[in-house]
mmCIF file of the C-alpha atoms, coordinates in Angstrom:
data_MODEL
# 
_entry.id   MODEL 
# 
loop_
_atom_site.group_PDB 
_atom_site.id 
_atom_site.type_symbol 
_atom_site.label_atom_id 
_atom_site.label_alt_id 
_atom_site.label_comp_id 
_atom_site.label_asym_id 
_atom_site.label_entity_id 
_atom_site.label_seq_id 
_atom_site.pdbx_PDB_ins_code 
_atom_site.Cartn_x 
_atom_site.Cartn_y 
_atom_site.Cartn_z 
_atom_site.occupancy 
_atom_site.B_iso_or_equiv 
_atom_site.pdbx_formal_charge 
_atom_site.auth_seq_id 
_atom_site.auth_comp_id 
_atom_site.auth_asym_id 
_atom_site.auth_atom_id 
_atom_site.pdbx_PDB_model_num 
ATOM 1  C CA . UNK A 1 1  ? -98.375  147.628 -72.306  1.00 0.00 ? 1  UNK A CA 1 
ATOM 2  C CA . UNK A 1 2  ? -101.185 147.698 -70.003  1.00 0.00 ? 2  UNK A CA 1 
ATOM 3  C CA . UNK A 1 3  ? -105.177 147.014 -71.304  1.00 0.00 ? 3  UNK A CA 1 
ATOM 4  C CA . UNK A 1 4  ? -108.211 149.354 -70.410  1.00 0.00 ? 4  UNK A CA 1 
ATOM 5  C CA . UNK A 1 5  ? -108.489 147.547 -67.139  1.00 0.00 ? 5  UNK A CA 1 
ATOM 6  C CA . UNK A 1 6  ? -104.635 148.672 -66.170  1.00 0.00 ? 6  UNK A CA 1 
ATOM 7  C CA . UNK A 1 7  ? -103.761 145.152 -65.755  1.00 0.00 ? 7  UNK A CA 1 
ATOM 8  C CA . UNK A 1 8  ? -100.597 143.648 -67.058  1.00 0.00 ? 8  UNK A CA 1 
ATOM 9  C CA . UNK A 1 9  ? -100.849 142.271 -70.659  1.00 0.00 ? 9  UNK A CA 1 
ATOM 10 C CA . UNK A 1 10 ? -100.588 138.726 -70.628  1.00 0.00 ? 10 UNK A CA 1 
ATOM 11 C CA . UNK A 1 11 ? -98.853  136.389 -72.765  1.00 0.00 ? 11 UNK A CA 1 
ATOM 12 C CA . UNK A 1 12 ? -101.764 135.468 -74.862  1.00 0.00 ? 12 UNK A CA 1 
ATOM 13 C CA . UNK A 1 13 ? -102.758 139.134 -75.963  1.00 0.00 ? 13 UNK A CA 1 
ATOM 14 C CA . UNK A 1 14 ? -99.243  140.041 -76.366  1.00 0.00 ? 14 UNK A CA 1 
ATOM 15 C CA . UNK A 1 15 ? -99.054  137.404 -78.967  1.00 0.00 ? 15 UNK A CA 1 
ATOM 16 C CA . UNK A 1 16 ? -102.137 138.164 -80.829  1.00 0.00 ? 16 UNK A CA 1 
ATOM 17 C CA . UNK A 1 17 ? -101.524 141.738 -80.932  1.00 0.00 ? 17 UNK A CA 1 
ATOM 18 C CA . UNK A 1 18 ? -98.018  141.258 -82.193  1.00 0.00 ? 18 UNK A CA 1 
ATOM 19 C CA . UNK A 1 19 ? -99.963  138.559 -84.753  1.00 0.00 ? 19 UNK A CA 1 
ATOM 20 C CA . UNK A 1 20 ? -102.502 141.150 -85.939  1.00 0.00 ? 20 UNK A CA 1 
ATOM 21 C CA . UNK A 1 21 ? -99.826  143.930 -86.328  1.00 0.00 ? 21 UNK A CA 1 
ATOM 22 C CA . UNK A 1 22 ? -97.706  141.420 -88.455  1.00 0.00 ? 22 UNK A CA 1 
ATOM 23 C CA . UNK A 1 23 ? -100.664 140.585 -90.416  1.00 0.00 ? 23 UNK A CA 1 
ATOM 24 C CA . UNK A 1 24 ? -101.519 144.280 -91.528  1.00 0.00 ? 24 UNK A CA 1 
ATOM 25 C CA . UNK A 1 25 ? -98.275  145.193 -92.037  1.00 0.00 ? 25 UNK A CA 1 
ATOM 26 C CA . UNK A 1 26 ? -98.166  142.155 -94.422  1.00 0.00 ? 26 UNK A CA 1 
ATOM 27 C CA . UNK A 1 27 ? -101.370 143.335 -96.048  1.00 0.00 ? 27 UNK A CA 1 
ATOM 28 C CA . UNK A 1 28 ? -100.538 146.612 -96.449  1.00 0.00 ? 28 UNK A CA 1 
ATOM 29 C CA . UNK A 1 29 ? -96.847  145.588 -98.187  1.00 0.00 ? 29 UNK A CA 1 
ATOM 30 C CA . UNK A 1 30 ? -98.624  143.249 -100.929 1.00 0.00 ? 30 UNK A CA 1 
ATOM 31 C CA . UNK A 1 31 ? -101.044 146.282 -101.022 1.00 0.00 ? 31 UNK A CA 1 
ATOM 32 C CA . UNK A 1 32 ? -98.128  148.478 -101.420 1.00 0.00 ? 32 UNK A CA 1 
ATOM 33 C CA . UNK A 1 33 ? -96.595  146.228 -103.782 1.00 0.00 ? 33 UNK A CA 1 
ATOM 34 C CA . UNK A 1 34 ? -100.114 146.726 -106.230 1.00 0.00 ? 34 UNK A CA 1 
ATOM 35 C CA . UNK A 1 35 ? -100.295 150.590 -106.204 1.00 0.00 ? 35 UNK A CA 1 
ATOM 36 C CA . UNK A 1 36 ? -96.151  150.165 -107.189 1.00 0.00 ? 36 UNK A CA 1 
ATOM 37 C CA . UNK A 1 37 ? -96.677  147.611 -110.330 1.00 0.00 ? 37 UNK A CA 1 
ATOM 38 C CA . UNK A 1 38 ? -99.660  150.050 -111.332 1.00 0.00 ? 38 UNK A CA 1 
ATOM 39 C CA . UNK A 1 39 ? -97.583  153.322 -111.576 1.00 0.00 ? 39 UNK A CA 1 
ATOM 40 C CA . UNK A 1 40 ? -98.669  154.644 -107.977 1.00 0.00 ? 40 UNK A CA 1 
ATOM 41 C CA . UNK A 1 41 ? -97.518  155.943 -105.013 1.00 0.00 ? 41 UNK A CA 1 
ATOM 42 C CA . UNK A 1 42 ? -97.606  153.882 -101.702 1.00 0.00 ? 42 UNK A CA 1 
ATOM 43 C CA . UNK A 1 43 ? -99.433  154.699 -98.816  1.00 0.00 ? 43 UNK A CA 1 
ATOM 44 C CA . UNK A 1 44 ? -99.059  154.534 -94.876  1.00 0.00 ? 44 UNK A CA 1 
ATOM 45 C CA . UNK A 1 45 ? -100.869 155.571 -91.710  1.00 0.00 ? 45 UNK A CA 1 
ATOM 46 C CA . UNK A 1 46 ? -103.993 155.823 -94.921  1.00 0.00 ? 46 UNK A CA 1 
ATOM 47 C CA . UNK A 1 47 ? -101.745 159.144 -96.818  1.00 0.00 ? 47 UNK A CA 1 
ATOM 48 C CA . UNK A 1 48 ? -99.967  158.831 -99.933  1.00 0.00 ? 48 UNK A CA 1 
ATOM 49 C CA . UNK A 1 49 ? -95.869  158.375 -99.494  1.00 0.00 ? 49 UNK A CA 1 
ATOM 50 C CA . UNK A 1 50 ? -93.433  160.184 -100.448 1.00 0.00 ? 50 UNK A CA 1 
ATOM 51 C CA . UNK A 1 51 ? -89.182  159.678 -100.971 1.00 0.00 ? 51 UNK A CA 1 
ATOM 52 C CA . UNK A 1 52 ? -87.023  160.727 -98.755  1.00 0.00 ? 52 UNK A CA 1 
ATOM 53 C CA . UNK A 1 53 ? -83.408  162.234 -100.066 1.00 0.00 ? 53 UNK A CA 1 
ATOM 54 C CA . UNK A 1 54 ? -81.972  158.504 -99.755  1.00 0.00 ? 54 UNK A CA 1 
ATOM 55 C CA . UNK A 1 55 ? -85.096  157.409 -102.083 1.00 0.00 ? 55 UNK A CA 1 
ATOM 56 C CA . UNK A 1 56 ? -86.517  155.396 -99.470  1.00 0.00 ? 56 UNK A CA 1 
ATOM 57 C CA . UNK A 1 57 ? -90.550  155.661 -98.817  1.00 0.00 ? 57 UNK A CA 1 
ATOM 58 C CA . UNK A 1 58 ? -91.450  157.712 -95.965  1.00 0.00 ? 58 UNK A CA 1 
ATOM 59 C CA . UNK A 1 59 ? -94.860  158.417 -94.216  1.00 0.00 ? 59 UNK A CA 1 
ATOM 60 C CA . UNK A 1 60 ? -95.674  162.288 -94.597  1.00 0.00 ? 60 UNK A CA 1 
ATOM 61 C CA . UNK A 1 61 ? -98.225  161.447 -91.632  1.00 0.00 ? 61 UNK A CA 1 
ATOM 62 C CA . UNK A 1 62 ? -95.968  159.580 -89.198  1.00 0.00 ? 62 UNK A CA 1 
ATOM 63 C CA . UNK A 1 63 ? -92.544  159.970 -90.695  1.00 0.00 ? 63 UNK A CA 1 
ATOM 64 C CA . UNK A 1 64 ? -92.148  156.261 -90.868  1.00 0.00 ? 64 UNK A CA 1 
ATOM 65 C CA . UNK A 1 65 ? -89.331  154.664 -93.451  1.00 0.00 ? 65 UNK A CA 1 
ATOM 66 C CA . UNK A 1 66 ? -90.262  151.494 -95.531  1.00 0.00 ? 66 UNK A CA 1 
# 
């Protein structure tokens, strides 16, 4: 992935992106996790979740299983 500047990403921002991604997506599960215990429906990309046919959770914004 390439920054604004079109220069190669280096090492360091490659790491604290991946970081930052890893720490929202934890967020968002304990999040997730909250809404569940209290009766309600997840959310993802901001939208409310629904099941798919294999009653996983799926993103009706993105598509996205989890």
């Amino acid at each position: 992935m390439s920054n604004s500047n079109n220069r190669p990403e280096s090492a360091v921002d490659r790491a604290v992106r991946h970081h930052s991604e890893a720490v929202r997506e934890e967020r968002t599960q304990l999040a997730n996790d909250e809404r569940i215990a209290q009766g309600l429906t997840p959310k993802h990309c901001g939208v409310e979740a629904s099941t798919n046919r294999w009653g996983d959770w799926e993103c009706v914004k993105c598509g996205a299983d989890f």
